[in-house]
CSV table of C-alpha atoms (C1' of nucleotides) in Angstrom, one decimal:
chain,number,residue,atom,x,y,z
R,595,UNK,CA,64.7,60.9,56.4
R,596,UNK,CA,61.0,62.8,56.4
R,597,UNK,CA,61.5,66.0,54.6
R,598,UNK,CA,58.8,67.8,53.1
R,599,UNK,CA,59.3,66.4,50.1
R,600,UNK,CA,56.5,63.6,50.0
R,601,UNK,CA,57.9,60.5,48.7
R,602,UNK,CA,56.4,61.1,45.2
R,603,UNK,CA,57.1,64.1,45.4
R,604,UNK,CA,61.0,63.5,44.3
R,605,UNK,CA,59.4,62.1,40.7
R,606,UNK,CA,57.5,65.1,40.4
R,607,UNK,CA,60.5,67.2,41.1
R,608,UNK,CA,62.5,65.1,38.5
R,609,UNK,CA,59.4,66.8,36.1
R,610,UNK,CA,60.1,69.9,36.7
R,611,UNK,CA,63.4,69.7,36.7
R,612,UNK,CA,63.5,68.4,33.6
R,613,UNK,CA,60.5,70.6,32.2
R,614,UNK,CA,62.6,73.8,33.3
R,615,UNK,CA,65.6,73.0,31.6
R,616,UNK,CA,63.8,71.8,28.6
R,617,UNK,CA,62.0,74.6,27.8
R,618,UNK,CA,64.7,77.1,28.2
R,619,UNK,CA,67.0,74.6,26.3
R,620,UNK,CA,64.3,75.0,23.7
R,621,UNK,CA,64.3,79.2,23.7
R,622,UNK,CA,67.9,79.3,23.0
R,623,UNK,CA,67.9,76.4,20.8
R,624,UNK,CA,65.2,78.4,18.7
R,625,UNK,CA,67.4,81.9,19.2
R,626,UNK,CA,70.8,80.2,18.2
R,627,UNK,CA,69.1,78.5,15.1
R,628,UNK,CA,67.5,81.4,13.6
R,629,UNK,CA,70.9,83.4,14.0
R,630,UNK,CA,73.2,81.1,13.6
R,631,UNK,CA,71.8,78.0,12.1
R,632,UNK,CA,73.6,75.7,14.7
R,633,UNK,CA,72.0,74.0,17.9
R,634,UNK,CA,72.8,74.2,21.1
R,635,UNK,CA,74.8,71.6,21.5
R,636,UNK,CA,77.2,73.2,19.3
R,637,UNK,CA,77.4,76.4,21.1
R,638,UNK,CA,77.8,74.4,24.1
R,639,UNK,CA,81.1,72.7,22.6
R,640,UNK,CA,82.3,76.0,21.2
R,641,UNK,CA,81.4,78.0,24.7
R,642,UNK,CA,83.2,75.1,26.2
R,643,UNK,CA,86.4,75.8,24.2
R,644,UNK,CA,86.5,79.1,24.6
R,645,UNK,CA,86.2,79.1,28.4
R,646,UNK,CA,89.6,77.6,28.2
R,647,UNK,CA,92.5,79.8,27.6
R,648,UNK,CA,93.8,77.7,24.8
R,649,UNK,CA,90.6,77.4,23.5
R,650,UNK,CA,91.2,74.3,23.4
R,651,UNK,CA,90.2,71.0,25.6
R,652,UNK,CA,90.7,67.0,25.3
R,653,UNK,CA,87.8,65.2,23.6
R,654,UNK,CA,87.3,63.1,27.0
R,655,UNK,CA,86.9,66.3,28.6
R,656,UNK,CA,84.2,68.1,26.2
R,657,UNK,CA,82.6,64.8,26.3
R,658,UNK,CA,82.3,64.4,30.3
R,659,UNK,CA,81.3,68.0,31.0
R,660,UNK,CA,78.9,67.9,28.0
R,661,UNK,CA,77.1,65.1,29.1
R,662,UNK,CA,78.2,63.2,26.1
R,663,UNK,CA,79.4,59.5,25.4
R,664,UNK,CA,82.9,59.6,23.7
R,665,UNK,CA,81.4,58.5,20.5
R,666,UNK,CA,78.7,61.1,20.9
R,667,UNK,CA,81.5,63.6,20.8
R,668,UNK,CA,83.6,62.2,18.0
R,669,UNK,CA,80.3,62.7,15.8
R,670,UNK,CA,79.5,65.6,17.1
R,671,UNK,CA,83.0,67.0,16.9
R,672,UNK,CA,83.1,65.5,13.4
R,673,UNK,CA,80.1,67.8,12.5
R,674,UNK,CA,81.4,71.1,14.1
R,675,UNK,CA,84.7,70.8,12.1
R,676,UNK,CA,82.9,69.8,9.0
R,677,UNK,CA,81.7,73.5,9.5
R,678,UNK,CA,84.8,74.8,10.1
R,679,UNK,CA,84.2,76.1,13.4
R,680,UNK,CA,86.7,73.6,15.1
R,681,UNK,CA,89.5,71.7,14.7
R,682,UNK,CA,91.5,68.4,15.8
R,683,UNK,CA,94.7,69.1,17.0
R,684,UNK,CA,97.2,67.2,18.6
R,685,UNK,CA,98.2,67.1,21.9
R,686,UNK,CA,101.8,67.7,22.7
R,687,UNK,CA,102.8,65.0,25.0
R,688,UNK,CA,100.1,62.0,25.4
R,689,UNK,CA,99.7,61.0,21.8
R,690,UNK,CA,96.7,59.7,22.9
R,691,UNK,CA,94.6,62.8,22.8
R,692,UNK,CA,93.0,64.3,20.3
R,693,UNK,CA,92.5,68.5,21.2
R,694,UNK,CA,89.3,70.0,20.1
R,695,UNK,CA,90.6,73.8,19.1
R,696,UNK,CA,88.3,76.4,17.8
R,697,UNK,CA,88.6,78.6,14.7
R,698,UNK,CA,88.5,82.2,14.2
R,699,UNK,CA,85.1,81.6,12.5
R,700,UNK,CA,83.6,79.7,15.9
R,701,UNK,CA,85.0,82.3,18.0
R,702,UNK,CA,83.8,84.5,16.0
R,703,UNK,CA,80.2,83.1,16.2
R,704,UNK,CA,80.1,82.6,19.8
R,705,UNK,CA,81.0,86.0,20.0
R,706,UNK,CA,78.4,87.6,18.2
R,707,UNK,CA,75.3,85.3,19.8
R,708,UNK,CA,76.5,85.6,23.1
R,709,UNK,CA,74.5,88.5,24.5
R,710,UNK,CA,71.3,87.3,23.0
R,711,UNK,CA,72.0,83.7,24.3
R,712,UNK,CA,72.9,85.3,28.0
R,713,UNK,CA,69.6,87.3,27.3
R,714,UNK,CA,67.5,84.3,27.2
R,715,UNK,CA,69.0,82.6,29.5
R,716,UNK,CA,68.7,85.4,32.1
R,717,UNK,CA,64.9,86.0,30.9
R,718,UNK,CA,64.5,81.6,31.8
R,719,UNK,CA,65.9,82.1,35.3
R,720,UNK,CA,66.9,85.2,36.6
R,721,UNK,CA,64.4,87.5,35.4
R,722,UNK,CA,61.9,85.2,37.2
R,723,UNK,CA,63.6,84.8,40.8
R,724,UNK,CA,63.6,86.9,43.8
R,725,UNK,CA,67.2,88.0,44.7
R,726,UNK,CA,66.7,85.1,47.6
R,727,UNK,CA,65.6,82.6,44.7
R,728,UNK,CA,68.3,82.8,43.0
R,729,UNK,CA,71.0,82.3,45.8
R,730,UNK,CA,69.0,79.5,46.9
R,731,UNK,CA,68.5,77.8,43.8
R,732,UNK,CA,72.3,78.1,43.0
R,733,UNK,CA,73.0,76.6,46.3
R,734,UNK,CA,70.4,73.6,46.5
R,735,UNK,CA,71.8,72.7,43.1
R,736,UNK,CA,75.3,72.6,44.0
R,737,UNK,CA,74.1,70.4,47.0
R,738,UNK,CA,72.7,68.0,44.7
R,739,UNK,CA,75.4,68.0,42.5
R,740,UNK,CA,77.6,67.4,45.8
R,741,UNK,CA,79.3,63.6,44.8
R,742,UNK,CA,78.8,61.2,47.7
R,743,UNK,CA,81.2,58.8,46.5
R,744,UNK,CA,80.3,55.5,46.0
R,745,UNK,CA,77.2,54.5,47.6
R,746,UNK,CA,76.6,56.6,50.9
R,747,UNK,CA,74.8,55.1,54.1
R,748,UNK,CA,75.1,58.1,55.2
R,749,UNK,CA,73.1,60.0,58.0
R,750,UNK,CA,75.6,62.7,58.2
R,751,UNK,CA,73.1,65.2,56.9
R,752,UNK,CA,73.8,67.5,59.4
R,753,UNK,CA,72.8,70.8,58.5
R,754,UNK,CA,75.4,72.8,56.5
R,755,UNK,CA,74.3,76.1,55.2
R,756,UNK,CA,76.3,78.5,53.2
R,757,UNK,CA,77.5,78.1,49.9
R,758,UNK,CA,80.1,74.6,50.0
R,759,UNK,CA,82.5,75.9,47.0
R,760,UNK,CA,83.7,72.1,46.2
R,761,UNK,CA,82.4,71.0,43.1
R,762,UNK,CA,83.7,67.3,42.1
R,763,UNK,CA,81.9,65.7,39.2
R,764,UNK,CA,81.6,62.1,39.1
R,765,UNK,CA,80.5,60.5,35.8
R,766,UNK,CA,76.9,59.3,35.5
R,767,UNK,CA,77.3,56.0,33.7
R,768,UNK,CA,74.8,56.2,31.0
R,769,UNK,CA,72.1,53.9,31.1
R,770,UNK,CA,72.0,51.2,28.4
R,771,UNK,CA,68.4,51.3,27.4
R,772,UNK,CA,67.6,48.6,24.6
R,773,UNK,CA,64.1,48.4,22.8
Y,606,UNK,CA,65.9,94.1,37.6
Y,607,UNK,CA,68.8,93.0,39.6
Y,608,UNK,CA,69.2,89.9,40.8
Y,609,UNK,CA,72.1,87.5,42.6
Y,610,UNK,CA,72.7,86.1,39.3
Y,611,UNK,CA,75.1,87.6,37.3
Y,612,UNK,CA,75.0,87.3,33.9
Y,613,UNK,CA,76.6,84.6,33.3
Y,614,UNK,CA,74.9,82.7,35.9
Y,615,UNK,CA,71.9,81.6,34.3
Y,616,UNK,CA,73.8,79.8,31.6
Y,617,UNK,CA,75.8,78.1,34.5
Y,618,UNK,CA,72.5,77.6,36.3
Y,619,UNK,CA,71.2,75.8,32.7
Y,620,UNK,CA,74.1,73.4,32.9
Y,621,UNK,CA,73.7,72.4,36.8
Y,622,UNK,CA,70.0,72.1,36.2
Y,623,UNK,CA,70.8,69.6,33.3
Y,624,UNK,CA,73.7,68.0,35.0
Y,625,UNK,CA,70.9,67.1,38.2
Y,626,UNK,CA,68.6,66.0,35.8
Y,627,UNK,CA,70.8,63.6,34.0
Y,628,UNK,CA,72.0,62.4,36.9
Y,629,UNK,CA,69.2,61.2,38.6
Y,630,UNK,CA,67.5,59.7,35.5
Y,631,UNK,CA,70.7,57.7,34.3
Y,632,UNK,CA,70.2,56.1,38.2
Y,633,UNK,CA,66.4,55.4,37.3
Y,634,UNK,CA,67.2,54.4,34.4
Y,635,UNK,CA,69.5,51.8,35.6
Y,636,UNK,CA,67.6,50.1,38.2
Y,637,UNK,CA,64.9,49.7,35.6
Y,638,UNK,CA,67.1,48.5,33.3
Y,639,UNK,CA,68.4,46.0,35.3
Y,640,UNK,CA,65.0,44.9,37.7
Y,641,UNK,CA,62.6,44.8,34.3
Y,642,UNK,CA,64.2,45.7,31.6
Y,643,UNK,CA,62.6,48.8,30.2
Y,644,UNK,CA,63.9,52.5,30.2
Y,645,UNK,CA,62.9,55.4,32.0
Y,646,UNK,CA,61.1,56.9,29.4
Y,647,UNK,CA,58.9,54.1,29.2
Y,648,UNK,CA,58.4,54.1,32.9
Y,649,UNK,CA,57.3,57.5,32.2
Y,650,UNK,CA,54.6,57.0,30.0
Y,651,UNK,CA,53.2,53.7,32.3
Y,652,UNK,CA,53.4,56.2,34.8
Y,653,UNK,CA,51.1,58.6,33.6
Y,654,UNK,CA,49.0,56.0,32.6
Y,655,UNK,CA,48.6,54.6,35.7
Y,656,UNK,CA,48.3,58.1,37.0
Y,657,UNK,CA,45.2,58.7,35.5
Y,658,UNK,CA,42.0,57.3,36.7
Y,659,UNK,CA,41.1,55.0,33.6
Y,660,UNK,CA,44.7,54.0,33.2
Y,661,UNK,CA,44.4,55.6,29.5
Y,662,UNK,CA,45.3,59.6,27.9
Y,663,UNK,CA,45.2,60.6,24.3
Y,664,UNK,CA,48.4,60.1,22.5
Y,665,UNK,CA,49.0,64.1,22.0
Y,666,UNK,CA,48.6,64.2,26.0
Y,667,UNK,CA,51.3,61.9,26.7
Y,668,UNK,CA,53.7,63.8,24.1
Y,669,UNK,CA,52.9,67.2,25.5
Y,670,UNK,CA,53.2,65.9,28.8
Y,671,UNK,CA,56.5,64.1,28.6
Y,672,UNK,CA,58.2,66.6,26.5
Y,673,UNK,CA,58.0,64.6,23.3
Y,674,UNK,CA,56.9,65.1,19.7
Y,675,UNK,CA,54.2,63.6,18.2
Y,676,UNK,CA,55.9,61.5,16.2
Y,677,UNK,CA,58.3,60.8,18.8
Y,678,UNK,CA,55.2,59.4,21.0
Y,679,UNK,CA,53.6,57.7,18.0
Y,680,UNK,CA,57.2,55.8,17.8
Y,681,UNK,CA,57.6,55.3,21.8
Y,682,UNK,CA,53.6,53.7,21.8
Y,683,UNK,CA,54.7,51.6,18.9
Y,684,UNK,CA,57.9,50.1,21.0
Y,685,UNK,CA,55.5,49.6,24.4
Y,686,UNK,CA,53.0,47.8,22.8
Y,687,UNK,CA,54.8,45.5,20.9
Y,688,UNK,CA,56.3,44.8,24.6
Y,689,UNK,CA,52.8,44.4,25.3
Y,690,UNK,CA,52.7,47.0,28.4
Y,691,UNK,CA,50.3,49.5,26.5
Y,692,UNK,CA,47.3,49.2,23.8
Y,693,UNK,CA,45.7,51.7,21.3
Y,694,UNK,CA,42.2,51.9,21.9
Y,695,UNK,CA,39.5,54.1,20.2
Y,696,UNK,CA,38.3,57.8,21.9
Y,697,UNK,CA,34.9,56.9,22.7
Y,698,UNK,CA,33.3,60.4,20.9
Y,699,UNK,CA,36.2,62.0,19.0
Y,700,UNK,CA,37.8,59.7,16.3
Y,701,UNK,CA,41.0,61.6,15.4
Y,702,UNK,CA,42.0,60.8,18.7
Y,703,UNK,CA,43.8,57.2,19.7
Y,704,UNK,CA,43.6,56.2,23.4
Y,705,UNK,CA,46.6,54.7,25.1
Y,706,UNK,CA,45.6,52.5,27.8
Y,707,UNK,CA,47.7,50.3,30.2
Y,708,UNK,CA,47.4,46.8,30.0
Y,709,UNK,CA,47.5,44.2,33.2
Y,710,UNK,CA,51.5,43.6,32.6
Y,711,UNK,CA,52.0,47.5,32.2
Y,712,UNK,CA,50.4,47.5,35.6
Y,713,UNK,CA,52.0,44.9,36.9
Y,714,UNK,CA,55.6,46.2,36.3
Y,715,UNK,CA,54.5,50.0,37.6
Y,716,UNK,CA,53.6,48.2,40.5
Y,717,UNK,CA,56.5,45.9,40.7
Y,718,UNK,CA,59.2,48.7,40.8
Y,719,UNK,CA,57.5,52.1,42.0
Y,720,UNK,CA,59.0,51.4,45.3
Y,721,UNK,CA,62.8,51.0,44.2
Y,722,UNK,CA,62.4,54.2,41.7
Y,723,UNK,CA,60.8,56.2,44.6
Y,724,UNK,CA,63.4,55.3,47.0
Y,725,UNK,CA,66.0,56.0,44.3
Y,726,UNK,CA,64.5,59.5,43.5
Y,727,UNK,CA,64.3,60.3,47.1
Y,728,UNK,CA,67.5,59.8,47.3
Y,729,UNK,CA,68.4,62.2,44.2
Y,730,UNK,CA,66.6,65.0,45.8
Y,731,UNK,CA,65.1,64.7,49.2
Y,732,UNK,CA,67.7,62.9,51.1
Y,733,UNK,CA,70.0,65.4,50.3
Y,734,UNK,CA,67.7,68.4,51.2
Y,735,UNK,CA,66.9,70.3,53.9
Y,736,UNK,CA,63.3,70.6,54.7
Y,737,UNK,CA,63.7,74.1,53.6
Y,738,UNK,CA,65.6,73.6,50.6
Y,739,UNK,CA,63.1,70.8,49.8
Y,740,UNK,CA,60.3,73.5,49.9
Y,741,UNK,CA,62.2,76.5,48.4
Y,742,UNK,CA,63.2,74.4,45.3
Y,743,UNK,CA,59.9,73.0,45.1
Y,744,UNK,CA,58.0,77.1,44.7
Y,745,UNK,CA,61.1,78.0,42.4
Y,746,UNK,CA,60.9,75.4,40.0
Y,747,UNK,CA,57.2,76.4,40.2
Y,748,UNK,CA,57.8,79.9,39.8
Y,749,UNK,CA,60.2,79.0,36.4
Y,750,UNK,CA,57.6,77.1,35.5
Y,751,UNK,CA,54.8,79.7,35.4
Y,752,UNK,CA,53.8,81.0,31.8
Y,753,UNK,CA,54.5,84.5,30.8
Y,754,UNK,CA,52.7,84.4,27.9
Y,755,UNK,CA,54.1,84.8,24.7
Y,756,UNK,CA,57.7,85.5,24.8
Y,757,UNK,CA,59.7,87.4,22.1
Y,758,UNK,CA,59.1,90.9,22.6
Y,759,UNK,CA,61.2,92.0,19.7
Y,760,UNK,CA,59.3,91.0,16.2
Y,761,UNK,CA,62.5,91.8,14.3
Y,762,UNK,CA,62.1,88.1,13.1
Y,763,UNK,CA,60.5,88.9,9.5
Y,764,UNK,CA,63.5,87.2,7.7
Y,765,UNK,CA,62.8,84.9,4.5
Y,766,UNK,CA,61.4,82.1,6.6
Y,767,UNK,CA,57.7,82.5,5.5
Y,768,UNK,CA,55.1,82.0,7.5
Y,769,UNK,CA,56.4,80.5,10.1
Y,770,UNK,CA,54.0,80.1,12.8
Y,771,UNK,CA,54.4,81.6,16.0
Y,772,UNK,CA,54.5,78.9,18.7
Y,773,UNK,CA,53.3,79.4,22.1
Y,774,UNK,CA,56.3,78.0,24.0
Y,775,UNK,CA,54.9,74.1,24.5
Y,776,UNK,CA,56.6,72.4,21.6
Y,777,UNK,CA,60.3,72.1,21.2
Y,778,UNK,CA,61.5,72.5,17.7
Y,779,UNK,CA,64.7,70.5,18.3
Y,780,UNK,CA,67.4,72.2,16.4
Y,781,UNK,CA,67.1,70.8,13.0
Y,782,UNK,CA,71.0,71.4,12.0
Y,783,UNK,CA,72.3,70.1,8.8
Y,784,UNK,CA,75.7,68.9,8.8
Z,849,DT,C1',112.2,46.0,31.5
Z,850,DC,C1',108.3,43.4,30.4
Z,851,DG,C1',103.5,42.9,30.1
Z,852,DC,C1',99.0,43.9,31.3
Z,853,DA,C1',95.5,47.1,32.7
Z,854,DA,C1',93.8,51.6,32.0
Z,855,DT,C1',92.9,55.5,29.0
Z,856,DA,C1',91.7,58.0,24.5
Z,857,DG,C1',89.5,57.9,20.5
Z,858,DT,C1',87.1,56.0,16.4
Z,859,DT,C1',83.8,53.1,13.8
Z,860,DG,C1',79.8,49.7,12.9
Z,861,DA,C1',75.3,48.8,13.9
Z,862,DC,C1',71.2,50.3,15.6
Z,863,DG,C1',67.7,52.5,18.4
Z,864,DG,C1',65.4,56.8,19.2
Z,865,DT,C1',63.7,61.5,17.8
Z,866,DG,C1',62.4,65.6,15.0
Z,867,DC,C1',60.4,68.0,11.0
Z,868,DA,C1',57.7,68.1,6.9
Z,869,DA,C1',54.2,66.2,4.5
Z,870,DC,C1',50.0,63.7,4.4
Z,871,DT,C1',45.3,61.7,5.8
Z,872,DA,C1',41.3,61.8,8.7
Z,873,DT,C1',38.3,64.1,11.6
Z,874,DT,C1',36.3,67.9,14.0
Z,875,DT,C1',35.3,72.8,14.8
Z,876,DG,C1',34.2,77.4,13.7
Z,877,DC,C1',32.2,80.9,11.0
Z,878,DG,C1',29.8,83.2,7.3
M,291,DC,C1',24.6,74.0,5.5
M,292,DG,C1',29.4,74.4,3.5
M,293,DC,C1',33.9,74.9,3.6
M,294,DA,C1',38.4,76.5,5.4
M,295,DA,C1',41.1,76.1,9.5
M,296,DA,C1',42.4,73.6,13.3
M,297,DT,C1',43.5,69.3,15.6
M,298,DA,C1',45.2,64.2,16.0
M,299,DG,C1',48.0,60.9,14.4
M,300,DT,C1',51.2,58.5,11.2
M,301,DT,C1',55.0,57.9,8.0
M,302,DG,C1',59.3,59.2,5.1
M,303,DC,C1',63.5,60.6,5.8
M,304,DA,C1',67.4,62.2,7.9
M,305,DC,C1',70.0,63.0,11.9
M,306,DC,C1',71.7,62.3,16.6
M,307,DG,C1',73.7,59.6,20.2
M,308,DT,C1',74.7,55.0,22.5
M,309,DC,C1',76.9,50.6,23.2
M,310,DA,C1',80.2,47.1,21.8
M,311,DA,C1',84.3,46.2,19.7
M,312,DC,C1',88.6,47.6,18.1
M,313,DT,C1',93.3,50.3,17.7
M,314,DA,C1',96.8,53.0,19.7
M,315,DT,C1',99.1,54.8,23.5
M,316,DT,C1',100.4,55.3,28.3
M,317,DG,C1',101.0,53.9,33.1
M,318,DC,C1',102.3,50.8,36.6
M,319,DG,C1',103.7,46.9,39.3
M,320,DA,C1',106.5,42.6,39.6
DNA sequence: TCGCAATAGTTGACGGTGCAACTATTTGCG
DNA sequence: CGCAAATAGTTGCACCGTCAACTATTGCGA
């Protein structure tokens, strides 16, 4: 278990992390609110959506892969329609779910701000890593992301280079911070 | 300027980035929630407290440094030392400034759980890293992390806004979305 | 088939956070 | 020196997002 991480190392990288992310966050937040007057958590829903053929998706699903709580997503999905950019609609056979569909007008917008946004995003990371930095970072984070199931005793950290293309997301149960 | 990523990638990259960081948070946030009570983000600022020498920074250090407001910080300090971890004290030669400085419980706890949220963070990042990786994500997050100076090259941004003050790329104008 | 657990979504209450505006203090420049 | 600009911090206000509790629907095992 020696790596060359120190121990406190791992906090520090949880910084950076987190520093990284925030501050491009923060660019295209700023470029998607002087074009568009929405945040990025809104083009996140509507990018979402439109990845999908339907354009379409499940409120549990926008919620898990947006990092959201359910409520989080009925308010924020609330707001989005209140805009007109999306719409509840219902699902055909589990009456149950409630589909988040997007409108002309939101694909519309996430048309017209997606090359700026991809030209940020490209001048946070890309622009800034070798041709090697890039594959590697793409490839440690993957590993990260990797789910162990449950909690692992494992020592099976055998090495395993090359790209693993299995990508399984577990939900991170959000922490219930009071006070 | 070529790289690995495609275009797309560095939006993709954003969301893995994100998804690490929230993962490994929610998990120190848990254990601190349940061994003392307190959130991460608390943690954080008893942290760099206790990081510094005299166990004390300047309120506008702590925001800057833990990717907070101003008002954010001033709200965060008010919650801590009502819990009695932190106290405002006076800047010895500059009176605009307020002090925070650890008190003996703050210490205490920092002391009482650093081991758990080491070992926890370890195993977010290190345990799951080659040596190599280890190093190669520490010099890229470094490298992303590196100023370029001020940013926008384009200055095609002299809409109605008035005089909106160009930032340097520190402060985060979360999106401020109406609606 | 019945009944209970699991799943999906919403709402109430509330904590947390940001921006704009304001006060207090310090700095810089003529 | 004198005063405008910059810096530090707080507060008003509104918004965002979470948990707990609740309803509605579906799945599943006896």
């Amino acid at each position: 278990m020696d790596f060359d991480f120190e121990y406190d190392d791992s906090l520090a990288a949880l910084r950076a992390l987190a520093e990284v992310r925030h501050r491009i966050w923060a660019a295209l937040d700023r470029e998607l609110q002087t074009r568009e007057k929405i945040s990025m958590t809104w083009f996140e829903v509507l990018g979402s959506l439109l990845q999908n053929d339907e354009g379409a998706l499940p409120m549990h699903e926008l919620a898990s892969s947006l990092l959201s709580s359910p409520s989080g997503m009925t308010r924020l999905v609330d707001r989005i329609e209140r805009a007109g950019l999306v719409r509840r609609t219902a699902h055909p056979s589990d009456r149950r779910v409630t589909l988040v569909t997007i409108t002309e007008p939101g694909r519309a917008l996430v048309e017209r701000v997606m090359p700026e946004i991809k030209r940020v995003a490209v001048e946070g990371f890309a622009s800034r890593l070798s041709a090697k930095q890039a594959r590697d970072l793409r490839s440690i984070l993957e590993q990260l992301l990797q789910d162990t199931g449950g909690i692992d005793s494992d020592e099976t950290r055998a090495v395993e280079d090359g790209p693993t293309k299995r990508r399984k997301f577990a939900r991170s149960p959000r922490a219930a911070v009071r006070s």
